[in-house]
Amino acid sequence: IPSTLASLTALTELRLDKNALTGTLPSVLSSLTKLRVFQVHENQLRGSIPSEYGDWTDLRTFSVHSNNLTEKLATEFGRWKKLSSFDVFGNSLEGTLPEEYGDWESIETFFVEKNSLEGPIPLSYENWAKINNANFAENNFNGIMSLCNISKPFRELVVDCGLECDCCTSCV
C-alpha cells in the first residue's frame, strides 16, 4: 500500500481488497482521519496493524481478514466509537482481546476467528447493544462468554466448544 495515499486527507473510503497486495500496513495512513471504510482483506499483507489507526474516529468498517497480519490488537482501536463492523479473521493475531473495545457503541459484527488470540472474552463486551453476529472460533479463548448477558438474541454467535456459552448458536 503506497504511503502517498496519506496525502488524501479528505478520503472517506479505502477499498483495496483482493488485489494481491504485499508488504505492511503503513502507519502514515493514520492521517486519513475522515476515513469511514478501510477494507484491505484478501491480500498478502504482513506485520502488525498500526496502533496509529486508532486516530480514525469516524471509522465504521474495518476489514483486514485473510492476510498474514501478526502481533496484538491495539487498545487504541477502542476510540472507534462509530464502528459497526470489525473483521480480522484468518490472520495470525495474538494476545488477548482489548477491554477498550467494549466502548464500541455501534458494533454489529465482530469476526476474530482463525487467529492465535487467547484469554477470556472481556466483560466490557456486554456493552455492545447492537451486536448480532460474532465469531470467536479457532482461537484459544477460555472462561465464560460474557456476551450471553446481552438481552438481544444473536443471529450468529460462534465459539470454540471449550468456551462456556449458553447463548451461542454453534461451537466448533
Short mmCIF file of N, CA and C in Angstrom, two decimals:
data_model
loop_
_atom_site.label_atom_id
_atom_site.label_comp_id
_atom_site.label_asym_id
_atom_site.label_seq_id
_atom_site.Cartn_x
_atom_site.Cartn_y
_atom_site.Cartn_z
N ILE A 1 0.87 -1.18 0.00
CA ILE A 1 0.00 0.00 0.00
C ILE A 1 0.90 1.23 0.00
N PRO A 2 0.79 2.07 -0.99
CA PRO A 2 1.67 3.24 -1.06
C PRO A 2 1.41 4.25 0.06
N SER A 3 2.47 4.70 0.69
CA SER A 3 2.37 5.70 1.76
C SER A 3 1.85 7.03 1.25
N THR A 4 1.96 7.26 -0.05
CA THR A 4 1.50 8.53 -0.63
C THR A 4 -0.01 8.71 -0.49
N LEU A 5 -0.74 7.62 -0.25
CA LEU A 5 -2.18 7.74 -0.02
C LEU A 5 -2.48 8.61 1.20
N ALA A 6 -1.54 8.74 2.09
CA ALA A 6 -1.72 9.53 3.32
C ALA A 6 -2.00 11.00 3.02
N SER A 7 -1.64 11.47 1.83
CA SER A 7 -1.88 12.87 1.48
C SER A 7 -3.34 13.13 1.08
N LEU A 8 -4.13 12.09 0.90
CA LEU A 8 -5.54 12.23 0.52
C LEU A 8 -6.40 12.38 1.77
N THR A 9 -6.20 13.46 2.49
CA THR A 9 -6.79 13.63 3.82
C THR A 9 -8.31 13.75 3.83
N ALA A 10 -8.95 13.97 2.68
CA ALA A 10 -10.40 14.04 2.61
C ALA A 10 -11.03 12.67 2.29
N LEU A 11 -10.20 11.66 2.09
CA LEU A 11 -10.66 10.33 1.72
C LEU A 11 -11.55 9.74 2.82
N THR A 12 -12.71 9.19 2.41
CA THR A 12 -13.61 8.59 3.39
C THR A 12 -13.67 7.07 3.25
N GLU A 13 -13.29 6.53 2.09
CA GLU A 13 -13.32 5.08 1.90
C GLU A 13 -12.05 4.64 1.20
N LEU A 14 -11.41 3.60 1.73
CA LEU A 14 -10.23 3.00 1.11
C LEU A 14 -10.51 1.51 0.97
N ARG A 15 -10.77 1.09 -0.26
CA ARG A 15 -11.11 -0.31 -0.56
C ARG A 15 -10.07 -0.87 -1.50
N LEU A 16 -9.17 -1.68 -0.95
CA LEU A 16 -8.10 -2.29 -1.73
C LEU A 16 -8.11 -3.81 -1.56
N ASP A 17 -9.28 -4.37 -1.33
CA ASP A 17 -9.39 -5.81 -1.11
C ASP A 17 -9.18 -6.59 -2.42
N LYS A 18 -8.68 -7.80 -2.25
CA LYS A 18 -8.48 -8.75 -3.36
C LYS A 18 -7.59 -8.20 -4.47
N ASN A 19 -6.45 -7.62 -4.08
CA ASN A 19 -5.53 -7.04 -5.05
C ASN A 19 -4.13 -7.64 -5.01
N ALA A 20 -3.94 -8.74 -4.29
CA ALA A 20 -2.64 -9.40 -4.16
C ALA A 20 -1.58 -8.42 -3.64
N LEU A 21 -1.99 -7.51 -2.77
CA LEU A 21 -1.06 -6.55 -2.17
C LEU A 21 -0.12 -7.28 -1.21
N THR A 22 1.13 -6.84 -1.18
CA THR A 22 2.12 -7.40 -0.26
C THR A 22 2.70 -6.27 0.58
N GLY A 23 3.53 -6.62 1.54
CA GLY A 23 4.15 -5.61 2.40
C GLY A 23 3.37 -5.42 3.68
N THR A 24 3.57 -4.28 4.30
CA THR A 24 2.95 -4.00 5.60
C THR A 24 1.96 -2.85 5.47
N LEU A 25 1.15 -2.68 6.51
CA LEU A 25 0.22 -1.56 6.56
C LEU A 25 0.97 -0.31 7.02
N PRO A 26 1.01 0.74 6.20
CA PRO A 26 1.76 1.95 6.58
C PRO A 26 1.09 2.74 7.70
N SER A 27 1.84 3.06 8.73
CA SER A 27 1.27 3.83 9.85
C SER A 27 0.90 5.24 9.44
N VAL A 28 1.52 5.79 8.38
CA VAL A 28 1.22 7.16 7.95
C VAL A 28 -0.23 7.31 7.48
N LEU A 29 -0.90 6.20 7.19
CA LEU A 29 -2.30 6.29 6.79
C LEU A 29 -3.18 6.79 7.92
N SER A 30 -2.64 6.87 9.12
CA SER A 30 -3.41 7.39 10.26
C SER A 30 -3.83 8.84 10.02
N SER A 31 -3.20 9.52 9.07
CA SER A 31 -3.57 10.90 8.75
C SER A 31 -4.92 10.98 8.03
N LEU A 32 -5.46 9.85 7.61
CA LEU A 32 -6.75 9.81 6.92
C LEU A 32 -7.88 9.83 7.95
N THR A 33 -7.98 10.92 8.68
CA THR A 33 -8.88 10.99 9.84
C THR A 33 -10.36 11.06 9.47
N LYS A 34 -10.69 11.23 8.20
CA LYS A 34 -12.09 11.23 7.77
C LYS A 34 -12.53 9.85 7.28
N LEU A 35 -11.64 8.88 7.37
CA LEU A 35 -11.90 7.54 6.87
C LEU A 35 -13.07 6.89 7.60
N ARG A 36 -14.01 6.34 6.81
CA ARG A 36 -15.15 5.62 7.36
C ARG A 36 -15.08 4.13 7.04
N VAL A 37 -14.44 3.81 5.93
CA VAL A 37 -14.33 2.41 5.48
C VAL A 37 -12.88 2.11 5.15
N PHE A 38 -12.34 1.06 5.77
CA PHE A 38 -10.99 0.58 5.47
C PHE A 38 -11.09 -0.91 5.19
N GLN A 39 -10.92 -1.27 3.93
CA GLN A 39 -11.02 -2.66 3.52
C GLN A 39 -9.79 -3.05 2.72
N VAL A 40 -8.99 -3.92 3.29
CA VAL A 40 -7.80 -4.45 2.60
C VAL A 40 -7.75 -5.97 2.75
N HIS A 41 -8.92 -6.58 2.87
CA HIS A 41 -8.98 -8.03 3.08
C HIS A 41 -8.58 -8.80 1.82
N GLU A 42 -8.23 -10.06 2.05
CA GLU A 42 -7.85 -11.00 1.00
C GLU A 42 -6.70 -10.48 0.14
N ASN A 43 -5.62 -10.13 0.82
CA ASN A 43 -4.35 -9.76 0.19
C ASN A 43 -3.27 -10.62 0.82
N GLN A 44 -2.04 -10.17 0.73
CA GLN A 44 -0.92 -10.89 1.33
C GLN A 44 -0.13 -9.95 2.24
N LEU A 45 -0.85 -9.11 2.97
CA LEU A 45 -0.23 -8.15 3.87
C LEU A 45 0.29 -8.86 5.11
N ARG A 46 1.38 -8.34 5.68
CA ARG A 46 2.00 -8.96 6.84
C ARG A 46 2.34 -7.89 7.87
N GLY A 47 2.78 -8.33 9.04
CA GLY A 47 3.15 -7.40 10.10
C GLY A 47 1.96 -7.04 10.97
N SER A 48 2.12 -5.98 11.72
CA SER A 48 1.08 -5.58 12.67
C SER A 48 0.10 -4.58 12.04
N ILE A 49 -1.01 -4.41 12.72
CA ILE A 49 -1.95 -3.34 12.37
C ILE A 49 -1.53 -2.13 13.20
N PRO A 50 -1.10 -1.05 12.55
CA PRO A 50 -0.56 0.09 13.32
C PRO A 50 -1.54 0.66 14.35
N SER A 51 -1.06 0.86 15.55
CA SER A 51 -1.91 1.41 16.62
C SER A 51 -2.35 2.83 16.28
N GLU A 52 -1.61 3.52 15.41
CA GLU A 52 -1.95 4.88 15.00
C GLU A 52 -3.31 4.94 14.30
N TYR A 53 -3.78 3.81 13.78
CA TYR A 53 -5.09 3.78 13.12
C TYR A 53 -6.21 4.09 14.12
N GLY A 54 -5.91 4.09 15.38
CA GLY A 54 -6.88 4.48 16.39
C GLY A 54 -7.35 5.92 16.21
N ASP A 55 -6.61 6.71 15.41
CA ASP A 55 -6.99 8.09 15.13
C ASP A 55 -8.18 8.19 14.18
N TRP A 56 -8.59 7.09 13.57
CA TRP A 56 -9.72 7.09 12.63
C TRP A 56 -11.03 7.06 13.42
N THR A 57 -11.37 8.12 14.07
CA THR A 57 -12.52 8.12 14.97
C THR A 57 -13.87 8.12 14.26
N ASP A 58 -13.91 8.30 12.93
CA ASP A 58 -15.16 8.21 12.17
C ASP A 58 -15.34 6.84 11.52
N LEU A 59 -14.43 5.92 11.77
CA LEU A 59 -14.44 4.62 11.11
C LEU A 59 -15.71 3.83 11.43
N ARG A 60 -16.31 3.24 10.36
CA ARG A 60 -17.50 2.40 10.50
C ARG A 60 -17.18 0.94 10.18
N THR A 61 -16.31 0.72 9.19
CA THR A 61 -15.98 -0.64 8.74
C THR A 61 -14.48 -0.83 8.71
N PHE A 62 -14.00 -1.89 9.38
CA PHE A 62 -12.59 -2.24 9.38
C PHE A 62 -12.48 -3.70 8.99
N SER A 63 -11.93 -3.96 7.80
CA SER A 63 -11.85 -5.33 7.29
C SER A 63 -10.45 -5.61 6.77
N VAL A 64 -9.73 -6.45 7.50
CA VAL A 64 -8.36 -6.85 7.11
C VAL A 64 -8.25 -8.37 7.11
N HIS A 65 -9.38 -9.07 6.99
CA HIS A 65 -9.35 -10.52 7.09
C HIS A 65 -8.57 -11.16 5.95
N SER A 66 -8.12 -12.37 6.20
CA SER A 66 -7.44 -13.20 5.20
C SER A 66 -6.16 -12.56 4.66
N ASN A 67 -5.30 -12.17 5.58
CA ASN A 67 -3.95 -11.68 5.28
C ASN A 67 -2.98 -12.49 6.13
N ASN A 68 -1.82 -11.95 6.37
CA ASN A 68 -0.82 -12.59 7.23
C ASN A 68 -0.43 -11.65 8.37
N LEU A 69 -1.40 -10.96 8.93
CA LEU A 69 -1.14 -9.98 9.97
C LEU A 69 -0.86 -10.67 11.30
N THR A 70 0.06 -10.09 12.05
CA THR A 70 0.52 -10.69 13.30
C THR A 70 0.48 -9.66 14.43
N GLU A 71 0.95 -10.06 15.56
CA GLU A 71 1.08 -9.25 16.77
C GLU A 71 -0.28 -9.03 17.43
N LYS A 72 -0.34 -8.09 18.37
CA LYS A 72 -1.54 -7.87 19.17
C LYS A 72 -2.45 -6.83 18.55
N LEU A 73 -3.73 -6.91 18.91
CA LEU A 73 -4.69 -5.87 18.53
C LEU A 73 -4.48 -4.68 19.46
N ALA A 74 -4.43 -3.50 18.89
CA ALA A 74 -4.12 -2.28 19.65
C ALA A 74 -5.30 -1.81 20.50
N THR A 75 -5.02 -1.41 21.72
CA THR A 75 -6.05 -0.85 22.60
C THR A 75 -6.58 0.46 22.03
N GLU A 76 -5.77 1.17 21.26
CA GLU A 76 -6.16 2.47 20.68
C GLU A 76 -7.39 2.36 19.79
N PHE A 77 -7.67 1.17 19.26
CA PHE A 77 -8.84 1.00 18.41
C PHE A 77 -10.14 1.13 19.20
N GLY A 78 -10.04 1.15 20.51
CA GLY A 78 -11.21 1.39 21.35
C GLY A 78 -11.83 2.75 21.12
N ARG A 79 -11.09 3.65 20.46
CA ARG A 79 -11.60 5.00 20.15
C ARG A 79 -12.54 5.00 18.94
N TRP A 80 -12.72 3.86 18.29
CA TRP A 80 -13.60 3.77 17.12
C TRP A 80 -15.06 3.64 17.59
N LYS A 81 -15.60 4.65 18.20
CA LYS A 81 -16.94 4.59 18.80
C LYS A 81 -18.06 4.35 17.79
N LYS A 82 -17.83 4.71 16.51
CA LYS A 82 -18.87 4.57 15.49
C LYS A 82 -18.74 3.27 14.69
N LEU A 83 -17.77 2.44 15.04
CA LEU A 83 -17.51 1.21 14.29
C LEU A 83 -18.71 0.26 14.33
N SER A 84 -19.11 -0.25 13.16
CA SER A 84 -20.20 -1.22 13.12
C SER A 84 -19.70 -2.61 12.71
N SER A 85 -18.57 -2.69 12.00
CA SER A 85 -18.08 -3.99 11.54
C SER A 85 -16.57 -4.10 11.73
N PHE A 86 -16.16 -5.14 12.44
CA PHE A 86 -14.74 -5.41 12.72
C PHE A 86 -14.45 -6.83 12.26
N ASP A 87 -13.60 -6.95 11.24
CA ASP A 87 -13.37 -8.24 10.60
C ASP A 87 -11.87 -8.47 10.42
N VAL A 88 -11.30 -9.26 11.33
CA VAL A 88 -9.86 -9.55 11.28
C VAL A 88 -9.58 -11.05 11.19
N PHE A 89 -10.59 -11.85 10.82
CA PHE A 89 -10.40 -13.30 10.84
C PHE A 89 -9.36 -13.75 9.83
N GLY A 90 -8.81 -14.94 10.08
CA GLY A 90 -7.88 -15.55 9.14
C GLY A 90 -6.53 -14.88 9.05
N ASN A 91 -6.01 -14.42 10.16
CA ASN A 91 -4.66 -13.87 10.24
C ASN A 91 -3.89 -14.68 11.27
N SER A 92 -2.86 -14.11 11.84
CA SER A 92 -2.11 -14.75 12.92
C SER A 92 -1.98 -13.81 14.11
N LEU A 93 -3.07 -13.10 14.40
CA LEU A 93 -3.07 -12.15 15.50
C LEU A 93 -2.97 -12.91 16.81
N GLU A 94 -2.30 -12.30 17.79
CA GLU A 94 -2.07 -12.98 19.07
C GLU A 94 -2.37 -12.06 20.24
N GLY A 95 -2.31 -12.62 21.43
CA GLY A 95 -2.58 -11.86 22.64
C GLY A 95 -4.05 -11.93 23.02
N THR A 96 -4.46 -11.04 23.89
CA THR A 96 -5.84 -11.02 24.37
C THR A 96 -6.64 -9.94 23.65
N LEU A 97 -7.96 -10.06 23.74
CA LEU A 97 -8.83 -9.03 23.18
C LEU A 97 -8.83 -7.83 24.12
N PRO A 98 -8.65 -6.62 23.60
CA PRO A 98 -8.61 -5.43 24.45
C PRO A 98 -9.95 -5.11 25.12
N GLU A 99 -9.91 -4.84 26.38
CA GLU A 99 -11.07 -4.42 27.17
C GLU A 99 -11.71 -3.16 26.56
N GLU A 100 -10.88 -2.29 25.99
CA GLU A 100 -11.33 -1.00 25.45
C GLU A 100 -12.35 -1.15 24.32
N TYR A 101 -12.39 -2.29 23.66
CA TYR A 101 -13.35 -2.48 22.57
C TYR A 101 -14.78 -2.53 23.08
N GLY A 102 -14.95 -2.70 24.36
CA GLY A 102 -16.27 -2.65 24.97
C GLY A 102 -16.91 -1.28 24.84
N ASP A 103 -16.12 -0.27 24.49
CA ASP A 103 -16.64 1.09 24.30
C ASP A 103 -17.25 1.31 22.92
N TRP A 104 -17.16 0.33 22.06
CA TRP A 104 -17.74 0.47 20.71
C TRP A 104 -19.26 0.49 20.83
N GLU A 105 -19.86 1.60 20.57
CA GLU A 105 -21.30 1.78 20.77
C GLU A 105 -22.15 1.27 19.62
N SER A 106 -21.57 1.12 18.43
CA SER A 106 -22.35 0.77 17.24
C SER A 106 -21.99 -0.58 16.64
N ILE A 107 -21.15 -1.36 17.32
CA ILE A 107 -20.67 -2.61 16.73
C ILE A 107 -21.82 -3.60 16.51
N GLU A 108 -21.90 -4.12 15.28
CA GLU A 108 -22.92 -5.11 14.92
C GLU A 108 -22.30 -6.45 14.55
N THR A 109 -21.15 -6.42 13.89
CA THR A 109 -20.46 -7.67 13.51
C THR A 109 -19.03 -7.62 14.01
N PHE A 110 -18.59 -8.76 14.56
CA PHE A 110 -17.26 -8.86 15.16
C PHE A 110 -16.71 -10.25 14.83
N PHE A 111 -15.75 -10.31 13.90
CA PHE A 111 -15.21 -11.59 13.46
C PHE A 111 -13.70 -11.66 13.73
N VAL A 112 -13.31 -12.51 14.66
CA VAL A 112 -11.89 -12.68 15.02
C VAL A 112 -11.45 -14.13 14.90
N GLU A 113 -12.27 -14.98 14.28
CA GLU A 113 -11.94 -16.40 14.21
C GLU A 113 -10.66 -16.65 13.41
N LYS A 114 -10.09 -17.83 13.65
CA LYS A 114 -8.89 -18.30 12.94
C LYS A 114 -7.69 -17.37 13.13
N ASN A 115 -7.38 -17.09 14.38
CA ASN A 115 -6.18 -16.35 14.77
C ASN A 115 -5.51 -17.13 15.89
N SER A 116 -4.64 -16.49 16.64
CA SER A 116 -4.00 -17.12 17.80
C SER A 116 -4.29 -16.30 19.05
N LEU A 117 -5.51 -15.78 19.15
CA LEU A 117 -5.92 -14.97 20.29
C LEU A 117 -6.22 -15.89 21.48
N GLU A 118 -6.12 -15.34 22.70
CA GLU A 118 -6.28 -16.16 23.89
C GLU A 118 -6.89 -15.37 25.03
N GLY A 119 -7.16 -16.09 26.11
CA GLY A 119 -7.68 -15.47 27.32
C GLY A 119 -9.18 -15.38 27.33
N PRO A 120 -9.73 -14.69 28.31
CA PRO A 120 -11.19 -14.56 28.40
C PRO A 120 -11.71 -13.49 27.45
N ILE A 121 -13.00 -13.58 27.14
CA ILE A 121 -13.68 -12.53 26.40
C ILE A 121 -13.97 -11.43 27.43
N PRO A 122 -13.51 -10.18 27.18
CA PRO A 122 -13.69 -9.12 28.18
C PRO A 122 -15.15 -8.88 28.57
N LEU A 123 -15.37 -8.69 29.84
CA LEU A 123 -16.72 -8.41 30.35
C LEU A 123 -17.29 -7.13 29.76
N SER A 124 -16.43 -6.19 29.38
CA SER A 124 -16.90 -4.91 28.82
C SER A 124 -17.67 -5.10 27.52
N TYR A 125 -17.53 -6.26 26.85
CA TYR A 125 -18.23 -6.51 25.59
C TYR A 125 -19.74 -6.65 25.81
N GLU A 126 -20.15 -6.79 27.06
CA GLU A 126 -21.58 -6.80 27.39
C GLU A 126 -22.23 -5.47 27.03
N ASN A 127 -21.44 -4.42 26.82
CA ASN A 127 -21.96 -3.10 26.47
C ASN A 127 -22.38 -3.00 25.00
N TRP A 128 -22.10 -4.02 24.23
CA TRP A 128 -22.42 -3.99 22.79
C TRP A 128 -23.91 -4.20 22.55
N ALA A 129 -24.68 -3.17 22.61
CA ALA A 129 -26.14 -3.27 22.50
C ALA A 129 -26.61 -3.64 21.09
N LYS A 130 -25.81 -3.36 20.06
CA LYS A 130 -26.25 -3.61 18.68
C LYS A 130 -25.65 -4.86 18.05
N ILE A 131 -24.83 -5.59 18.77
CA ILE A 131 -24.16 -6.77 18.21
C ILE A 131 -25.18 -7.84 17.80
N ASN A 132 -24.99 -8.43 16.60
CA ASN A 132 -25.86 -9.53 16.22
C ASN A 132 -25.12 -10.68 15.54
N ASN A 133 -23.88 -10.46 15.13
CA ASN A 133 -23.05 -11.52 14.54
C ASN A 133 -21.65 -11.44 15.14
N ALA A 134 -21.18 -12.56 15.67
CA ALA A 134 -19.82 -12.60 16.21
C ALA A 134 -19.26 -14.01 16.07
N ASN A 135 -17.97 -14.08 15.75
CA ASN A 135 -17.32 -15.39 15.63
C ASN A 135 -15.96 -15.31 16.33
N PHE A 136 -15.81 -16.10 17.37
CA PHE A 136 -14.59 -16.15 18.17
C PHE A 136 -13.85 -17.48 18.00
N ALA A 137 -14.33 -18.35 17.11
CA ALA A 137 -13.83 -19.72 16.99
C ALA A 137 -12.39 -19.81 16.49
N GLU A 138 -11.82 -20.98 16.73
CA GLU A 138 -10.46 -21.31 16.30
C GLU A 138 -9.40 -20.34 16.81
N ASN A 139 -9.51 -20.05 18.10
CA ASN A 139 -8.54 -19.29 18.87
C ASN A 139 -8.29 -20.09 20.15
N ASN A 140 -7.78 -19.44 21.17
CA ASN A 140 -7.53 -20.12 22.44
C ASN A 140 -8.21 -19.38 23.59
N PHE A 141 -9.46 -18.97 23.38
CA PHE A 141 -10.19 -18.27 24.43
C PHE A 141 -10.61 -19.25 25.52
N ASN A 142 -10.81 -18.71 26.74
CA ASN A 142 -11.24 -19.54 27.85
C ASN A 142 -12.22 -18.77 28.72
N GLY A 143 -12.83 -19.46 29.63
CA GLY A 143 -13.75 -18.82 30.56
C GLY A 143 -15.19 -18.89 30.08
N ILE A 144 -15.94 -17.85 30.43
CA ILE A 144 -17.37 -17.78 30.13
C ILE A 144 -17.60 -16.68 29.10
N MET A 145 -18.49 -16.95 28.15
CA MET A 145 -18.83 -15.97 27.13
C MET A 145 -19.65 -14.86 27.75
N SER A 146 -19.06 -13.68 27.93
CA SER A 146 -19.73 -12.56 28.57
C SER A 146 -20.86 -11.99 27.74
N LEU A 147 -20.85 -12.21 26.42
CA LEU A 147 -21.90 -11.65 25.57
C LEU A 147 -23.27 -12.27 25.83
N CYS A 148 -23.33 -13.37 26.55
CA CYS A 148 -24.61 -14.00 26.85
C CYS A 148 -25.48 -13.13 27.75
N ASN A 149 -24.91 -12.13 28.38
CA ASN A 149 -25.67 -11.25 29.26
C ASN A 149 -26.40 -10.14 28.49
N ILE A 150 -26.20 -10.09 27.18
CA ILE A 150 -26.91 -9.11 26.35
C ILE A 150 -28.31 -9.65 26.11
N SER A 151 -29.32 -8.81 26.27
CA SER A 151 -30.70 -9.29 26.15
C SER A 151 -31.11 -9.57 24.71
N LYS A 152 -30.43 -8.98 23.76
CA LYS A 152 -30.76 -9.15 22.34
C LYS A 152 -30.29 -10.52 21.84
N PRO A 153 -31.12 -11.25 21.10
CA PRO A 153 -30.67 -12.54 20.56
C PRO A 153 -29.69 -12.35 19.39
N PHE A 154 -28.80 -13.31 19.24
CA PHE A 154 -27.81 -13.26 18.17
C PHE A 154 -28.33 -13.93 16.91
N ARG A 155 -27.97 -13.37 15.77
CA ARG A 155 -28.19 -14.08 14.51
C ARG A 155 -27.17 -15.20 14.42
N GLU A 156 -25.92 -14.88 14.81
CA GLU A 156 -24.85 -15.89 14.83
C GLU A 156 -23.85 -15.54 15.92
N LEU A 157 -23.55 -16.50 16.78
CA LEU A 157 -22.51 -16.37 17.80
C LEU A 157 -21.78 -17.70 17.85
N VAL A 158 -20.57 -17.75 17.32
CA VAL A 158 -19.80 -18.99 17.19
C VAL A 158 -18.56 -18.89 18.06
N VAL A 159 -18.27 -19.96 18.81
CA VAL A 159 -17.10 -20.01 19.67
C VAL A 159 -16.47 -21.39 19.58
N ASP A 160 -15.29 -21.55 20.19
CA ASP A 160 -14.71 -22.87 20.36
C ASP A 160 -15.55 -23.61 21.39
N CYS A 161 -15.73 -24.90 21.21
CA CYS A 161 -16.59 -25.68 22.11
C CYS A 161 -16.09 -25.69 23.55
N GLY A 162 -14.84 -25.37 23.80
CA GLY A 162 -14.31 -25.35 25.16
C GLY A 162 -14.71 -24.11 25.96
N LEU A 163 -15.25 -23.11 25.32
CA LEU A 163 -15.66 -21.89 25.99
C LEU A 163 -17.10 -22.06 26.49
N GLU A 164 -17.34 -21.72 27.74
CA GLU A 164 -18.68 -21.82 28.31
C GLU A 164 -19.58 -20.79 27.66
N CYS A 165 -20.67 -21.24 27.03
CA CYS A 165 -21.53 -20.31 26.32
C CYS A 165 -22.96 -20.85 26.24
N ASP A 166 -23.87 -20.25 26.98
CA ASP A 166 -25.26 -20.68 26.98
C ASP A 166 -26.07 -20.09 25.83
N CYS A 167 -25.56 -19.06 25.20
CA CYS A 167 -26.35 -18.36 24.18
C CYS A 167 -25.77 -18.53 22.77
N CYS A 168 -24.72 -19.31 22.61
CA CYS A 168 -24.07 -19.45 21.32
C CYS A 168 -24.94 -20.23 20.34
N THR A 169 -24.85 -19.85 19.08
CA THR A 169 -25.62 -20.55 18.05
C THR A 169 -24.89 -21.81 17.59
N SER A 170 -23.55 -21.85 17.74
CA SER A 170 -22.79 -23.07 17.43
C SER A 170 -21.38 -22.97 17.99
N CYS A 171 -20.75 -24.14 18.10
CA CYS A 171 -19.36 -24.19 18.52
C CYS A 171 -18.61 -25.12 17.56
N VAL A 172 -17.32 -24.87 17.44
CA VAL A 172 -16.50 -25.70 16.52
C VAL A 172 -15.31 -26.27 17.27
#
